[in-house]
Amino acid sequence: MSDDERGEEKELDLSSPEVVTKYKSAAEIVNKALQLVLSECKPNTKIVDICEKGDSYIREQTGSMYKNVKKKIERGVAFPTCLSVNNTVCHYSPLASDETVLKEGDILKIDMGCHIDGFIAVVGHTHVLQQGPVTGRAADVIAAANTAAEVALRLVRPGKKNQDVTEAIQKVAAAYDCKIVEGVLSHQMKQFVIDGNKVVLSVSNPDTRVDDAEFEENEVYAIDIVTTTGDAKPKLLDEKQTTIYKRAVDKNYHLKMKASRFIFSEISQKFPIMPFSARALEEKRARLGLVECVNHELLQPYPVLHEKPGDFVAHIKFTVLLMPNGSDRITSHSLQELQPTKTVDDPEIKAWLALAVKSKKKGGGKKKKGKKGEKGEGDEAVAMEETTNGES
């Protein structure tokens, strides 16, 4: 792809109806893929099989679109399906040889993404593998993530600043006696760019600083909220668990090993821009070659991080389009019934939750309030009391 072509692509944003359609089509597919993955989550099912079904569904659905157009349109998985269990925080998407299975009572974090022509929709969701309502600290940590996501949805709007969101989500987590996990970033997304330069920090601290930024109309964001009952400083326990990588397009290096050159050539052809799973590569050769590619920064790894055993971790991620008539959350899934031990009484949090998501401009989008499985306009009570109903 030439620089001239890239320059043209950067101009494409939500002011184009065709772009909005592609974002919404990608979102529809990833929402249905999440629903499929949830339906496959049963005790004694192998995690790798579930991840593979999520990715296969996205590939099949996107593959059937834009077949008969003159110019080839890239489409498919924008982020491989991950299924991180209990105190595992993120990016667990094992290789085919992995035998790990789900167990009754597991807290599952599902994370996945789809793109059409480089316009990306991502979603993250938390589900406890049990019948009946979720109670105790597990309910607290999921409620904290969900309420923080609802607040973020209302604060990611033109004129607001990224640090406004960082401060607010930390306050919400504290109300449930939980913490926001450090190091999680919410990124602006653009065509073929899953991790744009405008960033919302999950936790502000001296080690991780980002530029102050103001949200603007026609931007797209992946809002990523991870909460924990632990100390919120997750650790990399085993580099061998890392299976998701993204090609670093700005880096060059002449690889020494034949296996590395072979794997890097395959990656450059199959996955030139989007994150991918090492499952898609020949396993033995990939193990050898990936190490050298990572060591010389040709690939960016997405490490599998862990809180301490016994800690509860929840993850909610959604894609939001900052449209002229307000924020449009295009990816989500309704939660199980939660019975948290804490209630939110803080007037500032209640005020944030009371903010409208859509403006009432003339000709603005229709409100979706009251529709099952959609939480665009609801207050905290609605957000908290949703039950799983099979809709996305």
Coordinates of C-alpha atoms in Angstrom, one line a residue:
M1 CA 0.0 0.0 0.0
S2 CA 1.6 3.3 -1.1
D3 CA 1.9 6.4 1.0
D4 CA -0.4 8.2 -1.4
E5 CA -3.1 5.5 -0.8
R6 CA -2.6 5.8 2.9
G7 CA -3.0 9.6 2.7
E8 CA -6.3 9.2 1.0
E9 CA -7.5 6.6 3.5
K10 CA -6.8 8.8 6.4
E11 CA -9.4 11.3 5.1
L12 CA -12.1 8.6 5.4
D13 CA -14.1 9.1 8.6
L14 CA -17.7 9.0 9.9
S15 CA -18.7 12.0 7.7
S16 CA -18.9 9.4 4.9
P17 CA -22.1 7.3 5.2
E18 CA -20.3 4.4 3.5
V19 CA -17.7 4.4 6.3
V20 CA -20.5 4.4 9.0
T21 CA -22.1 1.4 7.2
K22 CA -18.8 -0.5 7.2
Y23 CA -18.3 0.1 10.9
K24 CA -21.9 -1.0 11.7
S25 CA -21.6 -4.1 9.5
A26 CA -18.4 -5.1 11.3
A27 CA -20.1 -4.5 14.6
E28 CA -23.1 -6.6 13.7
I29 CA -20.8 -9.5 12.8
V30 CA -18.7 -9.2 16.0
N31 CA -21.8 -8.9 18.2
K32 CA -23.1 -12.1 16.7
A33 CA -19.7 -13.8 17.0
L34 CA -19.7 -12.9 20.7
Q35 CA -23.1 -14.4 21.1
L36 CA -21.9 -17.6 19.3
V37 CA -18.8 -17.8 21.6
L38 CA -21.0 -17.4 24.7
S39 CA -23.3 -20.2 23.5
E40 CA -20.2 -22.5 23.2
C41 CA -18.9 -21.7 26.7
K42 CA -19.8 -24.9 28.6
P43 CA -17.9 -26.8 31.3
N44 CA -15.2 -29.2 29.9
T45 CA -15.1 -27.4 26.5
K46 CA -11.6 -26.7 25.3
I47 CA -10.8 -23.0 25.2
V48 CA -8.9 -23.2 21.9
D49 CA -12.0 -24.7 20.2
I50 CA -14.2 -21.9 21.3
C51 CA -11.6 -19.2 20.2
E52 CA -11.3 -20.9 16.8
K53 CA -15.1 -20.9 16.4
G54 CA -15.2 -17.2 17.1
D55 CA -12.5 -16.4 14.5
S56 CA -14.1 -18.8 11.9
Y57 CA -17.5 -17.2 12.2
I58 CA -16.0 -13.7 11.6
R59 CA -14.0 -15.0 8.6
E60 CA -17.1 -16.7 7.1
Q61 CA -19.4 -13.7 7.6
T62 CA -17.0 -11.1 6.3
G63 CA -15.9 -13.4 3.5
S64 CA -19.5 -13.4 2.1
M65 CA -19.5 -9.6 1.8
Y66 CA -18.2 -7.3 -0.9
K67 CA -17.5 -10.4 -3.1
N68 CA -18.3 -8.7 -6.5
V69 CA -16.6 -5.4 -6.2
K70 CA -13.9 -4.3 -8.6
K71 CA -11.4 -3.2 -6.0
K72 CA -10.5 -5.9 -3.5
I73 CA -11.8 -5.0 0.0
E74 CA -9.8 -6.4 2.9
R75 CA -12.0 -7.8 5.7
G76 CA -11.9 -10.4 8.5
V77 CA -10.6 -10.8 12.0
A78 CA -9.4 -7.5 13.5
F79 CA -8.4 -9.1 16.8
P80 CA -8.3 -12.8 17.5
T81 CA -10.9 -14.3 19.8
C82 CA -9.5 -14.4 23.4
L83 CA -11.0 -16.3 26.3
S84 CA -9.2 -15.3 29.6
V85 CA -10.4 -17.2 32.6
N86 CA -10.6 -16.1 36.3
N87 CA -7.4 -14.2 37.4
T88 CA -6.1 -14.2 33.8
V89 CA -6.6 -10.6 32.7
C90 CA -6.3 -10.7 28.9
H91 CA -5.1 -12.0 25.5
Y92 CA -5.5 -15.8 26.3
S93 CA -6.0 -17.4 22.9
P94 CA -4.1 -20.7 23.1
L95 CA -2.5 -22.8 20.4
A96 CA -4.2 -25.9 18.9
S97 CA -2.1 -28.3 21.1
D98 CA -3.5 -26.6 24.3
E99 CA -5.8 -28.9 26.3
T100 CA -7.2 -26.3 28.8
V101 CA -10.9 -26.6 29.4
L102 CA -13.6 -24.4 31.0
K103 CA -15.0 -25.3 34.5
E104 CA -18.3 -24.5 36.2
G105 CA -18.0 -21.2 38.0
D106 CA -15.2 -19.8 35.8
I107 CA -15.3 -16.0 35.2
L108 CA -14.8 -15.7 31.4
K109 CA -13.5 -12.6 29.7
I110 CA -14.2 -12.7 25.9
D111 CA -12.4 -10.2 23.6
M112 CA -12.6 -10.1 19.8
G113 CA -12.7 -7.8 16.8
C114 CA -13.8 -7.7 13.2
H115 CA -13.1 -5.3 10.3
I116 CA -14.5 -4.5 6.9
D117 CA -12.2 -2.5 4.6
G118 CA -10.1 -1.7 7.7
F119 CA -13.0 -0.2 9.7
I120 CA -12.8 -2.0 13.0
A121 CA -15.4 -3.0 15.6
V122 CA -14.1 -4.6 18.8
V123 CA -16.0 -6.0 21.8
G124 CA -15.2 -7.4 25.2
H125 CA -17.6 -9.1 27.6
T126 CA -17.6 -10.9 31.0
H127 CA -19.7 -13.9 31.8
V128 CA -19.7 -16.3 34.8
L129 CA -20.2 -19.9 33.8
Q130 CA -23.1 -20.7 36.2
Q131 CA -26.9 -20.7 36.4
G132 CA -28.7 -18.0 38.3
P133 CA -27.6 -14.5 39.4
V134 CA -24.0 -13.7 40.0
T135 CA -23.4 -12.6 43.6
G136 CA -20.6 -11.5 46.0
R137 CA -17.3 -10.0 44.8
A138 CA -17.7 -11.5 41.3
A139 CA -20.8 -9.4 40.9
D140 CA -19.0 -6.4 42.3
V141 CA -16.2 -6.6 39.8
I142 CA -18.5 -7.1 36.8
A143 CA -20.8 -4.3 38.0
A144 CA -17.8 -2.0 38.4
A145 CA -16.6 -2.7 34.8
N146 CA -20.1 -2.3 33.5
T147 CA -20.9 1.0 35.3
A148 CA -17.5 2.4 34.4
A149 CA -18.2 1.5 30.8
E150 CA -21.6 3.3 31.0
V151 CA -19.9 6.4 32.5
A152 CA -17.2 6.3 29.8
L153 CA -19.8 6.1 27.1
R154 CA -21.3 9.4 28.4
L155 CA -17.9 11.2 28.8
V156 CA -16.3 10.2 25.5
R157 CA -17.9 13.0 23.6
P158 CA -16.7 16.1 21.6
G159 CA -15.3 18.7 23.9
K160 CA -14.4 16.3 26.8
K161 CA -10.8 15.3 27.5
N162 CA -9.2 11.9 27.9
Q163 CA -8.2 12.6 31.5
D164 CA -11.9 13.2 32.4
V165 CA -12.6 9.6 31.5
T166 CA -9.5 8.2 33.3
E167 CA -10.5 9.9 36.6
A168 CA -14.2 9.0 36.3
I169 CA -13.7 5.2 35.7
Q170 CA -11.3 5.0 38.7
K171 CA -13.9 6.7 40.9
V172 CA -16.6 4.2 39.7
A173 CA -14.4 1.2 40.4
A174 CA -13.6 2.5 43.9
A175 CA -17.3 2.7 44.6
Y176 CA -17.5 -1.1 44.2
D177 CA -14.3 -1.5 46.3
C178 CA -12.5 -2.6 43.1
K179 CA -9.6 -1.1 41.0
I180 CA -9.1 -0.4 37.4
V181 CA -6.3 -2.5 36.0
E182 CA -3.2 -0.6 35.2
G183 CA -1.7 -0.5 31.6
V184 CA -5.0 -1.0 29.8
L185 CA -5.4 1.7 27.1
S186 CA -8.5 2.8 25.2
H187 CA -7.5 3.9 21.7
Q188 CA -8.9 5.9 18.9
M189 CA -9.3 3.7 15.8
K190 CA -9.0 4.7 12.2
Q191 CA -9.1 2.8 8.9
F192 CA -6.6 -0.1 9.4
V193 CA -5.4 1.4 12.7
I194 CA -6.5 -0.5 15.8
D195 CA -4.3 1.5 18.2
G196 CA -4.4 5.2 17.1
N197 CA -2.5 8.0 18.7
K198 CA -5.3 9.4 20.8
V199 CA -5.5 7.3 24.0
V200 CA -7.4 7.1 27.2
L201 CA -5.3 5.8 30.1
S202 CA -7.0 3.4 32.5
V203 CA -5.0 4.6 35.5
S204 CA -2.9 7.8 35.6
N205 CA 0.5 7.2 37.2
P206 CA 4.0 8.5 36.7
D207 CA 5.1 5.4 34.7
T208 CA 2.5 5.7 32.0
R209 CA 1.9 9.1 30.6
V210 CA -0.1 9.9 27.4
D211 CA -0.7 13.2 25.6
D212 CA -3.7 15.2 26.7
A213 CA -6.3 14.9 24.0
E214 CA -9.8 16.2 23.4
F215 CA -12.5 14.0 21.7
E216 CA -13.8 15.3 18.4
E217 CA -16.9 14.7 16.2
N218 CA -16.5 11.8 13.7
E219 CA -13.9 10.0 15.7
V220 CA -14.1 6.3 16.7
Y221 CA -12.9 4.8 20.0
A222 CA -12.4 1.3 21.5
I223 CA -13.2 1.9 25.1
D224 CA -11.5 -0.8 27.2
I225 CA -12.3 -1.3 30.9
V226 CA -10.8 -4.0 33.0
T227 CA -11.6 -4.1 36.8
T228 CA -10.2 -6.3 39.5
T229 CA -10.6 -7.1 43.2
G230 CA -6.7 -7.5 43.3
D231 CA -3.9 -5.0 43.3
A232 CA -4.4 -4.0 39.6
K233 CA -0.8 -4.5 38.6
P234 CA -1.0 -7.7 36.5
K235 CA 2.1 -9.7 35.7
L236 CA 3.5 -11.7 32.8
L237 CA 4.0 -15.2 34.2
D238 CA 5.1 -17.1 31.1
E239 CA 6.1 -15.6 27.7
K240 CA 5.2 -18.9 26.1
Q241 CA 1.6 -18.1 26.7
T242 CA 1.8 -15.2 24.3
T243 CA 0.2 -16.1 21.0
I244 CA -1.2 -12.8 19.6
Y245 CA 1.1 -10.5 17.7
K246 CA 0.8 -7.5 15.4
R247 CA 3.3 -6.6 12.7
A248 CA 5.2 -3.4 13.5
V249 CA 5.0 -1.8 10.1
D250 CA 7.6 0.9 10.8
K251 CA 10.4 -1.6 11.8
N252 CA 12.9 -3.4 9.5
Y253 CA 15.6 -6.0 10.3
H254 CA 17.3 -8.7 8.2
L255 CA 16.4 -11.9 10.1
K256 CA 19.2 -14.4 10.5
M257 CA 17.3 -17.7 11.0
K258 CA 15.6 -19.4 8.0
A259 CA 12.6 -20.2 10.2
S260 CA 12.2 -16.6 11.2
R261 CA 12.4 -15.4 7.6
F262 CA 9.8 -18.0 6.5
I263 CA 7.4 -17.0 9.3
F264 CA 7.8 -13.3 8.8
S265 CA 7.2 -13.7 5.1
E266 CA 4.0 -15.6 5.9
I267 CA 2.9 -13.0 8.4
S268 CA 3.6 -10.1 6.0
Q269 CA 1.4 -11.8 3.4
K270 CA -1.5 -13.0 5.6
F271 CA -1.5 -10.4 8.4
P272 CA 0.2 -7.2 7.2
I273 CA -1.6 -4.9 9.6
M274 CA -4.1 -6.5 12.0
P275 CA -3.2 -8.5 15.1
F276 CA -3.2 -12.2 14.5
S277 CA -3.0 -15.5 16.4
A278 CA 0.1 -17.8 16.1
R279 CA -2.6 -20.6 15.7
A280 CA -2.8 -19.4 12.1
L281 CA 0.9 -20.4 11.5
E282 CA 2.6 -23.8 11.4
E283 CA 3.1 -24.4 15.2
K284 CA 6.7 -25.8 15.5
R285 CA 8.2 -23.5 12.9
A286 CA 6.3 -20.5 14.4
R287 CA 7.7 -21.1 17.9
L288 CA 11.3 -20.8 16.6
G289 CA 10.7 -17.9 14.2
L290 CA 8.5 -15.7 16.3
V291 CA 11.1 -15.3 19.0
E292 CA 13.6 -13.6 16.7
C293 CA 10.9 -11.4 15.1
V294 CA 9.9 -10.2 18.6
N295 CA 13.4 -9.7 19.8
H296 CA 14.1 -7.4 16.9
E297 CA 10.7 -5.6 17.3
L298 CA 9.3 -6.7 13.9
L299 CA 6.3 -8.0 15.9
Q300 CA 4.5 -6.4 18.8
P301 CA 3.4 -9.1 21.3
Y302 CA 0.1 -9.0 23.2
P303 CA 1.2 -10.7 26.5
V304 CA -1.1 -12.8 28.6
L305 CA -1.2 -11.0 32.0
H306 CA -2.4 -12.4 35.3
E307 CA -3.6 -11.0 38.7
K308 CA -3.0 -13.2 41.7
P309 CA -4.9 -16.5 42.1
G310 CA -8.2 -15.8 43.8
D311 CA -8.6 -12.3 42.4
F312 CA -11.7 -11.6 40.4
V313 CA -11.2 -9.8 37.1
A314 CA -13.9 -8.4 34.7
H315 CA -13.5 -6.9 31.2
I316 CA -16.0 -4.7 29.2
K317 CA -14.9 -3.3 25.8
F318 CA -17.0 -1.5 23.3
T319 CA -16.7 0.5 20.1
V320 CA -18.2 4.0 20.0
L321 CA -18.8 6.3 17.0
L322 CA -18.8 10.0 17.9
M323 CA -21.6 11.0 15.5
P324 CA -23.0 14.5 15.1
N325 CA -26.2 13.5 17.0
G326 CA -24.3 11.9 19.9
S327 CA -22.3 8.8 20.8
D328 CA -23.3 5.5 19.1
R329 CA -22.2 2.4 20.9
I330 CA -22.1 -0.2 18.2
T331 CA -20.8 -3.3 20.1
S332 CA -22.2 -4.8 23.3
H333 CA -23.9 -7.7 24.9
S334 CA -26.3 -7.8 27.8
L335 CA -25.0 -9.1 31.1
Q336 CA -26.2 -11.9 33.4
E337 CA -28.2 -10.7 36.4
L338 CA -25.9 -9.3 39.0
Q339 CA -26.4 -8.9 42.7
P340 CA -23.4 -6.8 43.8
T341 CA -22.7 -6.3 47.5
K342 CA -22.2 -2.5 46.9
T343 CA -24.5 0.2 45.6
V344 CA -23.5 3.4 44.0
D345 CA -24.6 6.4 46.1
D346 CA -22.0 9.0 44.9
P347 CA -23.9 12.0 43.5
E348 CA -21.2 12.7 40.8
I349 CA -21.4 9.1 39.5
K350 CA -25.2 9.3 39.4
A351 CA -25.0 12.6 37.5
W352 CA -22.7 11.0 34.9
L353 CA -25.0 8.1 34.5
A354 CA -28.0 10.4 34.0
L355 CA -26.3 12.1 31.0
A356 CA -28.0 11.4 27.7
V357 CA -26.0 9.5 25.1
K358 CA -27.7 10.9 22.1
S359 CA -28.5 14.6 21.6
K360 CA -32.0 15.8 20.7
K361 CA -30.8 17.7 17.6
K362 CA -33.3 17.9 14.8
G363 CA -33.0 14.9 12.6
G364 CA -31.0 13.1 15.2
G365 CA -31.0 9.4 15.6
K366 CA -33.9 7.6 17.1
K367 CA -33.6 6.7 20.7
K368 CA -33.2 3.0 21.4
K369 CA -34.3 3.1 25.0
G370 CA -36.1 0.1 26.3
K371 CA -34.8 -2.3 23.6
K372 CA -33.7 -5.6 25.1
G373 CA -30.0 -6.1 25.2
E374 CA -29.2 -2.4 24.4
K375 CA -27.9 -0.1 27.1
G376 CA -27.5 3.1 25.2
E377 CA -29.8 5.4 27.2
G378 CA -30.3 3.4 30.4
D379 CA -29.4 4.6 33.9
E380 CA -27.3 2.7 36.3
A381 CA -30.3 0.6 37.5
V382 CA -31.0 -0.5 33.9
A383 CA -27.3 -1.2 33.4
M384 CA -27.2 -3.3 36.5
E385 CA -30.3 -5.4 36.2
E386 CA -30.0 -6.7 32.6
T387 CA -30.3 -10.4 32.3
T388 CA -28.8 -12.6 29.6
N389 CA -31.4 -12.8 26.9
G390 CA -29.5 -14.1 23.9
E391 CA -29.5 -10.7 22.2
S392 CA -26.5 -8.6 21.3

